[in-house]
Coordinates of C-alpha atoms in Angstrom, one line a residue:
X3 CA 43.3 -98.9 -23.1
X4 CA 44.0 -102.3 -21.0
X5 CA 46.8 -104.1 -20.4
X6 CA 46.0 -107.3 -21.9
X7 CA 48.5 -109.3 -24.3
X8 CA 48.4 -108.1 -27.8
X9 CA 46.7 -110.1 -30.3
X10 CA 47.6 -110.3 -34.5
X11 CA 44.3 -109.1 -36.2
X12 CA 43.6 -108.1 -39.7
X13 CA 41.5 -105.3 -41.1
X14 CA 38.9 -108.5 -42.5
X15 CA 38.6 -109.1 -38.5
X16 CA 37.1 -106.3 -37.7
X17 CA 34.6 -105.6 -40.9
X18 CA 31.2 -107.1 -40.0
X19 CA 28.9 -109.1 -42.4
X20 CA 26.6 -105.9 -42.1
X21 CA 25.6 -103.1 -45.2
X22 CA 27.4 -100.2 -44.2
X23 CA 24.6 -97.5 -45.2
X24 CA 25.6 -93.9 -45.1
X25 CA 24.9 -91.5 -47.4
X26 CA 27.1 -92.1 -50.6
X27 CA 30.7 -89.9 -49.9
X28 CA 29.5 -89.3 -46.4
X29 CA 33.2 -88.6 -43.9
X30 CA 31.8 -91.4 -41.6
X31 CA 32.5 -94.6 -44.1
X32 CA 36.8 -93.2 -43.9
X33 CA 36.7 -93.0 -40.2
X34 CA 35.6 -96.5 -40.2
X35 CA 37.9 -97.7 -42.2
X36 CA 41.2 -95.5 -40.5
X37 CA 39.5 -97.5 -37.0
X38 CA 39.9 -100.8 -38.4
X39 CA 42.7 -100.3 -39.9
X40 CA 44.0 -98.6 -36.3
X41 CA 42.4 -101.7 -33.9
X42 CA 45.4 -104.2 -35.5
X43 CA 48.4 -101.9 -35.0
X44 CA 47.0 -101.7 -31.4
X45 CA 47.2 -105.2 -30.9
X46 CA 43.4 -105.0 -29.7
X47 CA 41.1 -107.9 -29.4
X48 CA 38.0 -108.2 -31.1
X49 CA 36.9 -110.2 -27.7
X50 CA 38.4 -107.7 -25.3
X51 CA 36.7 -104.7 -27.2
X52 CA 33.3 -102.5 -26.6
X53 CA 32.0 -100.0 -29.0
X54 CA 29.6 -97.5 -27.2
X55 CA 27.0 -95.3 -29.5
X56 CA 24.1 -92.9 -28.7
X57 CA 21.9 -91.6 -31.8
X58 CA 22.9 -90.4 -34.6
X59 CA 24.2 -91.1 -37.9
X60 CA 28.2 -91.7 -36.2
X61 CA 26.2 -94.4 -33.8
X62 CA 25.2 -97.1 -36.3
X63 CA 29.2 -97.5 -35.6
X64 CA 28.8 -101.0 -33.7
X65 CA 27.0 -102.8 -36.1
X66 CA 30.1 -101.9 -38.6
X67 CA 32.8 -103.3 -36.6
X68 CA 33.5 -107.4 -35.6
X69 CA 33.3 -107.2 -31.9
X70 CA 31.1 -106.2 -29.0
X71 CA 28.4 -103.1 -29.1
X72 CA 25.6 -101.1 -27.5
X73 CA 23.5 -99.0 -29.3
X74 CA 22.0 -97.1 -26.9
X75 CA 19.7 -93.6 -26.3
X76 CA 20.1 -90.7 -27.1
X77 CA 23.3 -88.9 -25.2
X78 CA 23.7 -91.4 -22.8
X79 CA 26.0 -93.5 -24.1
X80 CA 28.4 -92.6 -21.8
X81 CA 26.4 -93.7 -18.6
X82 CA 26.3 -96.8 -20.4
X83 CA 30.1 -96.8 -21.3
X84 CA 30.8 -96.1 -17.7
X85 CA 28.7 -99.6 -16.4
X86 CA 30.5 -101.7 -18.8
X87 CA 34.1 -100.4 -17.5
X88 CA 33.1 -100.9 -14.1
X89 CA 31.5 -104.3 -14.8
X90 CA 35.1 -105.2 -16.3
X91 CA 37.6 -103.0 -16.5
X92 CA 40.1 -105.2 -18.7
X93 CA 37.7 -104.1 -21.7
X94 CA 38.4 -101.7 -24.6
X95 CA 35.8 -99.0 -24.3
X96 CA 35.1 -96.9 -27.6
X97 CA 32.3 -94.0 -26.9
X98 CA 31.1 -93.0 -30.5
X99 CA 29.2 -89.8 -30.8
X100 CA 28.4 -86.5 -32.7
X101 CA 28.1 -83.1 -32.2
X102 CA 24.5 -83.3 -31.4
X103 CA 24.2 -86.5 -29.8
X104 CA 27.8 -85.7 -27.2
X105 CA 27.1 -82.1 -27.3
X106 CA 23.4 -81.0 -26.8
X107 CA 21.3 -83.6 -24.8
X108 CA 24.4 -85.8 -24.0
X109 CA 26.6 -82.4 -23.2
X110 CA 26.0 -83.8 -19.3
X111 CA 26.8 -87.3 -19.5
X112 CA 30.1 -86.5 -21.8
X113 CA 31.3 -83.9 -19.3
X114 CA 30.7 -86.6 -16.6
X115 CA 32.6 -89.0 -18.6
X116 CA 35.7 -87.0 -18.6
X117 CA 36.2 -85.4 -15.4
X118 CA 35.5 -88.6 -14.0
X119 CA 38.1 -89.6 -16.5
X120 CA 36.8 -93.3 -17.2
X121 CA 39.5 -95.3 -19.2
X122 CA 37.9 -95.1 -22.6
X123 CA 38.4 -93.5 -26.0
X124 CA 35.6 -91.2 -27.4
X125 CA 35.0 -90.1 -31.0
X126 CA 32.9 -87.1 -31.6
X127 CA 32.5 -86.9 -35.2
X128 CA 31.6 -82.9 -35.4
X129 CA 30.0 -81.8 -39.1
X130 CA 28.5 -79.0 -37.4
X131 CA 24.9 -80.4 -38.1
X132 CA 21.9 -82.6 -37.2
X133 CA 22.5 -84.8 -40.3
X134 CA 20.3 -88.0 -39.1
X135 CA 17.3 -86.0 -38.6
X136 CA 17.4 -84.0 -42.0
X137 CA 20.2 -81.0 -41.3
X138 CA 18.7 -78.8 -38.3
X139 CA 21.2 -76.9 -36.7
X140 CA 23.6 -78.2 -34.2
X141 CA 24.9 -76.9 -31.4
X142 CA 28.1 -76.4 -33.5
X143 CA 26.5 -74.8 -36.5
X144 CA 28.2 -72.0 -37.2
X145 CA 26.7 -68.4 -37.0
X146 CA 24.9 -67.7 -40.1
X147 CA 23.8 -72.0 -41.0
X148 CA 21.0 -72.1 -42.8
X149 CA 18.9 -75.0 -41.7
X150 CA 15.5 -76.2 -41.3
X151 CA 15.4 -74.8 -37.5
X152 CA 17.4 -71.6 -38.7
X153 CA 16.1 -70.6 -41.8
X154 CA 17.1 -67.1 -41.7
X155 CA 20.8 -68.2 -40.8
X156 CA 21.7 -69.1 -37.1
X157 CA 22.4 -66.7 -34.6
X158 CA 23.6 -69.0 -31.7
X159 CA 27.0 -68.9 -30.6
X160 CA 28.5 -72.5 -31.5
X161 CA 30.0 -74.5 -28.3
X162 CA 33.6 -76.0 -28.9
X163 CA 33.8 -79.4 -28.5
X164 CA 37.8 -79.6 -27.5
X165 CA 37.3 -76.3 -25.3
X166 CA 34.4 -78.4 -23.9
X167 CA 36.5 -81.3 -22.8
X168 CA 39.5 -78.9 -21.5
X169 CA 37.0 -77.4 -19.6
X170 CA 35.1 -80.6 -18.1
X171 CA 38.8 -82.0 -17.0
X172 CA 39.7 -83.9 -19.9
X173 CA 43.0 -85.3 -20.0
X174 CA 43.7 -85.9 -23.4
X175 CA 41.9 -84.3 -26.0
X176 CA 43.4 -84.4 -29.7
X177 CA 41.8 -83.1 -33.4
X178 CA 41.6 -84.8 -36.7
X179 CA 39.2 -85.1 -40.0
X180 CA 38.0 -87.8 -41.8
X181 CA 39.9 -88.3 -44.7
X182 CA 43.3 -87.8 -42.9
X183 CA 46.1 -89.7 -43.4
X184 CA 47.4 -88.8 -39.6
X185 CA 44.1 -89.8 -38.6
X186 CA 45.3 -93.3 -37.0
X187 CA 47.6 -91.6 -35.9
X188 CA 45.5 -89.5 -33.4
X189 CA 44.0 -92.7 -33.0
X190 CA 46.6 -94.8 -31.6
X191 CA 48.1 -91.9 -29.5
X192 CA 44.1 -91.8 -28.1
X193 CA 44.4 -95.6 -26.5
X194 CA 47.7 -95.5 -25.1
X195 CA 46.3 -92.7 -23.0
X196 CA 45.0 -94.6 -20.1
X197 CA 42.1 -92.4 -19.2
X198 CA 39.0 -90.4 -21.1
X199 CA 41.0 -89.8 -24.8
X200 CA 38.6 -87.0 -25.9
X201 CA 39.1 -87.6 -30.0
X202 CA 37.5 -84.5 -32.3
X203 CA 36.9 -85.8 -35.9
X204 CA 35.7 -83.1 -38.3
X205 CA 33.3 -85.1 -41.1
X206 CA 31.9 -84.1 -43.9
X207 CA 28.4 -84.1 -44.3
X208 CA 27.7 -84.3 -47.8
X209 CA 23.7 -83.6 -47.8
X210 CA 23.4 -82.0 -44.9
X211 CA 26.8 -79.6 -44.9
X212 CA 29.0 -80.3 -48.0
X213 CA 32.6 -79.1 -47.8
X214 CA 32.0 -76.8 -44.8
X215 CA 35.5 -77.7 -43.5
X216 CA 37.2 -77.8 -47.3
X217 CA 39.2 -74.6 -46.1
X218 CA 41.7 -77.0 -44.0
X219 CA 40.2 -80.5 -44.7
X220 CA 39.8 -80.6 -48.4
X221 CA 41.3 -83.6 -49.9
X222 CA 43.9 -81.9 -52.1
X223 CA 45.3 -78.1 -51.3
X224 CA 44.3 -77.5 -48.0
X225 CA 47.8 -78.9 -45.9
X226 CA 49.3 -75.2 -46.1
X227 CA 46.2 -74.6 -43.3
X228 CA 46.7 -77.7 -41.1
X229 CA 49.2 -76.7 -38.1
X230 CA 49.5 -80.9 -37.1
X231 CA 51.3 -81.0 -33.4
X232 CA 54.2 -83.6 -32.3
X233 CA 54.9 -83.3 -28.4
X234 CA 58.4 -81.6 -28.5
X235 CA 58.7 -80.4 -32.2
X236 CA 57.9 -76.8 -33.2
X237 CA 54.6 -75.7 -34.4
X238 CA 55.3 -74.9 -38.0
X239 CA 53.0 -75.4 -40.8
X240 CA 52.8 -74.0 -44.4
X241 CA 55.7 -75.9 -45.2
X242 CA 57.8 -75.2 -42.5
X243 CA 57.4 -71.7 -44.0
X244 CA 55.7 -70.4 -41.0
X245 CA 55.2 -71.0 -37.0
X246 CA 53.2 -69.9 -34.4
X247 CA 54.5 -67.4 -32.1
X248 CA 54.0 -66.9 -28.3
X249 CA 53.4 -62.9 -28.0
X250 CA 55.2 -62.3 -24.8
X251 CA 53.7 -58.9 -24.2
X252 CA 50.2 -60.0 -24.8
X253 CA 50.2 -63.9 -24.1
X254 CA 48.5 -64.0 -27.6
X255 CA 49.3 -66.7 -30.4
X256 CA 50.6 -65.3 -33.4
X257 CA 51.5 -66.6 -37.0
X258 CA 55.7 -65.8 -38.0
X259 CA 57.4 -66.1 -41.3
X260 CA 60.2 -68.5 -40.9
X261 CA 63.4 -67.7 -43.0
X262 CA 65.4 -70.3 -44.1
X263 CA 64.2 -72.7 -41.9
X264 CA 65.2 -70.2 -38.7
X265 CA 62.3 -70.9 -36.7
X266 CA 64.0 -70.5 -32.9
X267 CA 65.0 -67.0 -34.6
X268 CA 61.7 -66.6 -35.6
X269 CA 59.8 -67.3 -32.0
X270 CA 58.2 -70.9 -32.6
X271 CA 56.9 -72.3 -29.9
X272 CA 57.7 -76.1 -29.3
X273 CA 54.5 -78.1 -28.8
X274 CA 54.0 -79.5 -25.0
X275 CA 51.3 -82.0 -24.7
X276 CA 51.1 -81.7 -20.8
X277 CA 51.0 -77.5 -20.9
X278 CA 47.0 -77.1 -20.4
X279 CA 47.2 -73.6 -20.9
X280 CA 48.8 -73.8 -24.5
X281 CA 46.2 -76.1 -25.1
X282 CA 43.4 -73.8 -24.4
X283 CA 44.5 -71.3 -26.8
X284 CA 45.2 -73.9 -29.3
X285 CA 41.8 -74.3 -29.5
X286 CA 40.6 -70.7 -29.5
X287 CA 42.3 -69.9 -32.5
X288 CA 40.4 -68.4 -35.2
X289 CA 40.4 -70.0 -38.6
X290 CA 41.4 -69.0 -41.4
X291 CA 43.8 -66.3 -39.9
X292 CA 45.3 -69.2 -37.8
X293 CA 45.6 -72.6 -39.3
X294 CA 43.5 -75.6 -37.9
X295 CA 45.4 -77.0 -34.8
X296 CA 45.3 -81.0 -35.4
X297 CA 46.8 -84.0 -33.7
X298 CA 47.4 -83.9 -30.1
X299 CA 46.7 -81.1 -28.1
X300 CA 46.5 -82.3 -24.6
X301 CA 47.9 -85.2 -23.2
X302 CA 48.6 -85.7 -19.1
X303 CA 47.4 -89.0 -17.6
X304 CA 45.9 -88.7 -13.9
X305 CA 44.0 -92.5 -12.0
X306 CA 41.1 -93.2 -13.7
X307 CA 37.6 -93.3 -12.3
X308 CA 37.6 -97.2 -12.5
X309 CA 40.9 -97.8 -10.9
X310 CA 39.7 -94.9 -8.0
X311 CA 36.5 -97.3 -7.6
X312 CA 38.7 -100.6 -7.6
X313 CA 41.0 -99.5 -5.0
X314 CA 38.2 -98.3 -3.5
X315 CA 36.2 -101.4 -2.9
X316 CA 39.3 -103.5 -1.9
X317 CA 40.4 -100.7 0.9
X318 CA 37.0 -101.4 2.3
X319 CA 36.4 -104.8 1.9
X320 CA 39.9 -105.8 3.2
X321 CA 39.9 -108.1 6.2
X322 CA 36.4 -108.7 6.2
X323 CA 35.1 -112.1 5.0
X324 CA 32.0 -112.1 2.5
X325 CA 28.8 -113.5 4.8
X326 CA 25.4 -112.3 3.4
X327 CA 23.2 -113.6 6.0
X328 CA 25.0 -111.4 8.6
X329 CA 24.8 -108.6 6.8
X330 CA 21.0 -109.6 6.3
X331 CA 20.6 -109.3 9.5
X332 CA 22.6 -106.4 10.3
X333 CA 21.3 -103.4 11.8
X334 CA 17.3 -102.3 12.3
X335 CA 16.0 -105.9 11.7
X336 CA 13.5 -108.2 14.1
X337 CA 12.3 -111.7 14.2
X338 CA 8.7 -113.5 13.6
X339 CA 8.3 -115.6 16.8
X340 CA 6.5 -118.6 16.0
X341 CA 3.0 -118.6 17.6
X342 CA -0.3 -121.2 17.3
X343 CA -3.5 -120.7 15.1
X344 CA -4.8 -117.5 15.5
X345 CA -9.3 -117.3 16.4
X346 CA -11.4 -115.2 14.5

C-alpha cells in the first residue's frame, strides 16, 4: 500500500481487452473478479499499480487486469517484486503465486520477501496441486493425493503455507477461498497493511482437484465450518452456536457449545490480530474437528524493507554533494602520463 491520493475507478478499469482462459469453473476466474472489484474500493490507480507473477496457472494474472505487469520465472517473482519497490516505492506491488510456484522452487525467494517485509500484497492461490503442468503433486497435496508423480497416493507431509509465512516473519498473514463473499474483504484489510500482506486463497481446481476444499468452501452448506476472525470479536462460528476455547491447563484450542448466546460463560476467546502466538495455533488446527480459520489471522505492522533502504541511503548520502568524477578517481587509481612515439 502507498500513500498516494485516491483515485474513482470502476470494475471496466481494470478488466483488460485480453481472453481470460482458465479451465471452465476453475476458482482463479472469482478471485479475479473479487480483485477488481477490490482495486476501486481501495482508491488504487491503475497507473500507480504492479502485478508481480511467477508460473503457474494463478500467474497469467497480469495480462487480466488494466494496469502494469511482469510475468516472470518460475518462483522468483518476488526478487523481481522486490526491484520494482525499490526502483519506486510509491507503487502498488501485487505478488501473485501458487502453491507450487511460492512454495517449492520459489519457497526461498517468498520467505525472503517477508522477513524482509517489502510493502507489497501477495496472493498464494493454494489448490493443493500442480494444475498448469497436468495435476502432479504439490507441495501441499495432502497425504494420500493421487497424482501423476504419486500414483500410489502421496506420502509427503504437506508444508503450510500461513505457518510458512508466521515462521519466515510475516507480518500479516490472513485466509480466504475463492468463491467468498468476505474475500475483498481480506483483500482490503491486506493493502492497508503497510508491509508483506501474506494473503492464502484456497481455489478450486476443477481438473486437477475438484471440490477438495468442499468440506468448508463449498458454495452452499459449508458456513457451519468457517470460523471467519474480526480483531476484537469472539471466535464463534456454527451460528454463534459454538466458540473456540483456550484450554488453560494444556494451552490447546478447543471447540465449546455456546448456550444461549453465553459465550464469555462458555470460554471464547476474543480474536487479537497482533497475538502471534494465537496465530500459530490458528493455523495448526486440524480440519474437520476444528473449523477452517479464515480472515485475518495476524496483523502487526513493523518498517518495511524499502523504507529501512530509503532511510538508509539518505543517512549516508547526507552532506555530501553528488561528484562522479571524484569518486572515479577515488582510491587505488593511477594516471597515463603522456609520452612520444614509441620504436620498435
Amino acid at each position: 500500500m502507498n500513500d498516494m491520493t485516491p483515485v474513482e475507478t470502476t470494475l471496466k478499469d481494470w478488466e483488460t481487452d485480453q481472453e481470460v482462459r482458465w479451465c471452465p469453473g476453475c476458482g482463479d476466474y472469482a478471485i479475479l473478479k473479487a480483485v477488481q472489484r477490490t482495486l476501486p474500493k481501495l482508491g488504487a490507480d491503475p497507473k500507480n499499480t504492479v502485478f508481480v507473477s511467477g508460473i503457474g496457472c494463478s500467474s497469467r494474472f497480469p495480462y487480466y487486469v488494466e494496469s502494469y505487469g511482469f510475468h516472470t520465472i518460475h518462483g522468483r517473482a518476488p526478487a523481481v517484486a522486490t526491484g520494482v519497490k525499490l526502483a519506486n516505492p510509491d507503487l502498488d506491488v501485487w505478488i501473485v503465486t501458487g502453491d507450487g510456484d511460492g512454495m517449492s522452487i520459489g519457497g526461498n525467494h517468498t520467505m525472503h520477501v517477508l522477513r524482509r517485509n517489502l510493502d507489497c500484497q501477495i496472493l498464494l492461490f493454494n489448490n493443493e496441486i500442480y494444475g498448469l503442468t497436468k495435476g502432479q503433486a504439490s507441495p501441499t497435496s495432502r497425504l494420500g493425493t493421487r497424482s501423476p508423480t504419486t500414483p500410489a497416493g502421496s506420502y509427503d507431509r504437506p508444508a503450510k503455507a500461513c505457518a510458512f509465512a508466521l515462521g519466515a516473519g510475516a507480518r500479516f498473514v490472513a485466509r480466504g477461498f475463492d468463491v467468498s463473499k468476505k474475500l475483498p474483504e481480506v483483500l482490503e484489510a491486506a493493502y492497508r497493511h503497510k508491509g508483506a500482506a501474506f494473503v492464502e486463497i484456497y481455489q478450486n481446481c476443477i481438473v486437477y482437484n475438484k471440490d477438495v476444499f468442499d468440506g468448508f468452501a463449498a458454495p452452499k452448506g459449508a458456513e457451519d465450518h468457517q470460523l471467519w476472525l474480526e480483531n476484537g470479536e469472539p471466535m464463534l462460528f456454527a451460528g454463534s452456536t459454538k466458540g473456540i476455547s483456550l484450554n488453560r491447563d494444556t494451552l490447546r484450542l478447543e471447540v465449546v457449545d455456546v448456550v444461549d448466546g453465553d459465550w464469555k460463560s462458555a470460554g471464547v476467546i476474543v480474536h487479537d490480530v497482533t497475538n502471534r502466538s494465537v496465530a500459530h495455533m490458528l493455523v495448526e488446527i486440524p480440519f474437520p474437528e476444528f473449523p477452517k480459520a479464515l480472515g485475518v489471522l495476524y496483523d502487526d505492522p513493523r518498517p518495511t524493507f524499502e523504507g529501512e533502504v530509503a532511510a538508509e541511503k539518505a543517512r549516508l548520502s547526507e552532506g555530501k554533494e553528488p561528484n562522479l568524477a571524484a569518486l572515479l578517481s577515488k582510491g587505488q587509481s593511477w594516471k597515463v602520463e603522456e609520452s612520444g612515439p614509441v620504436e620498435l
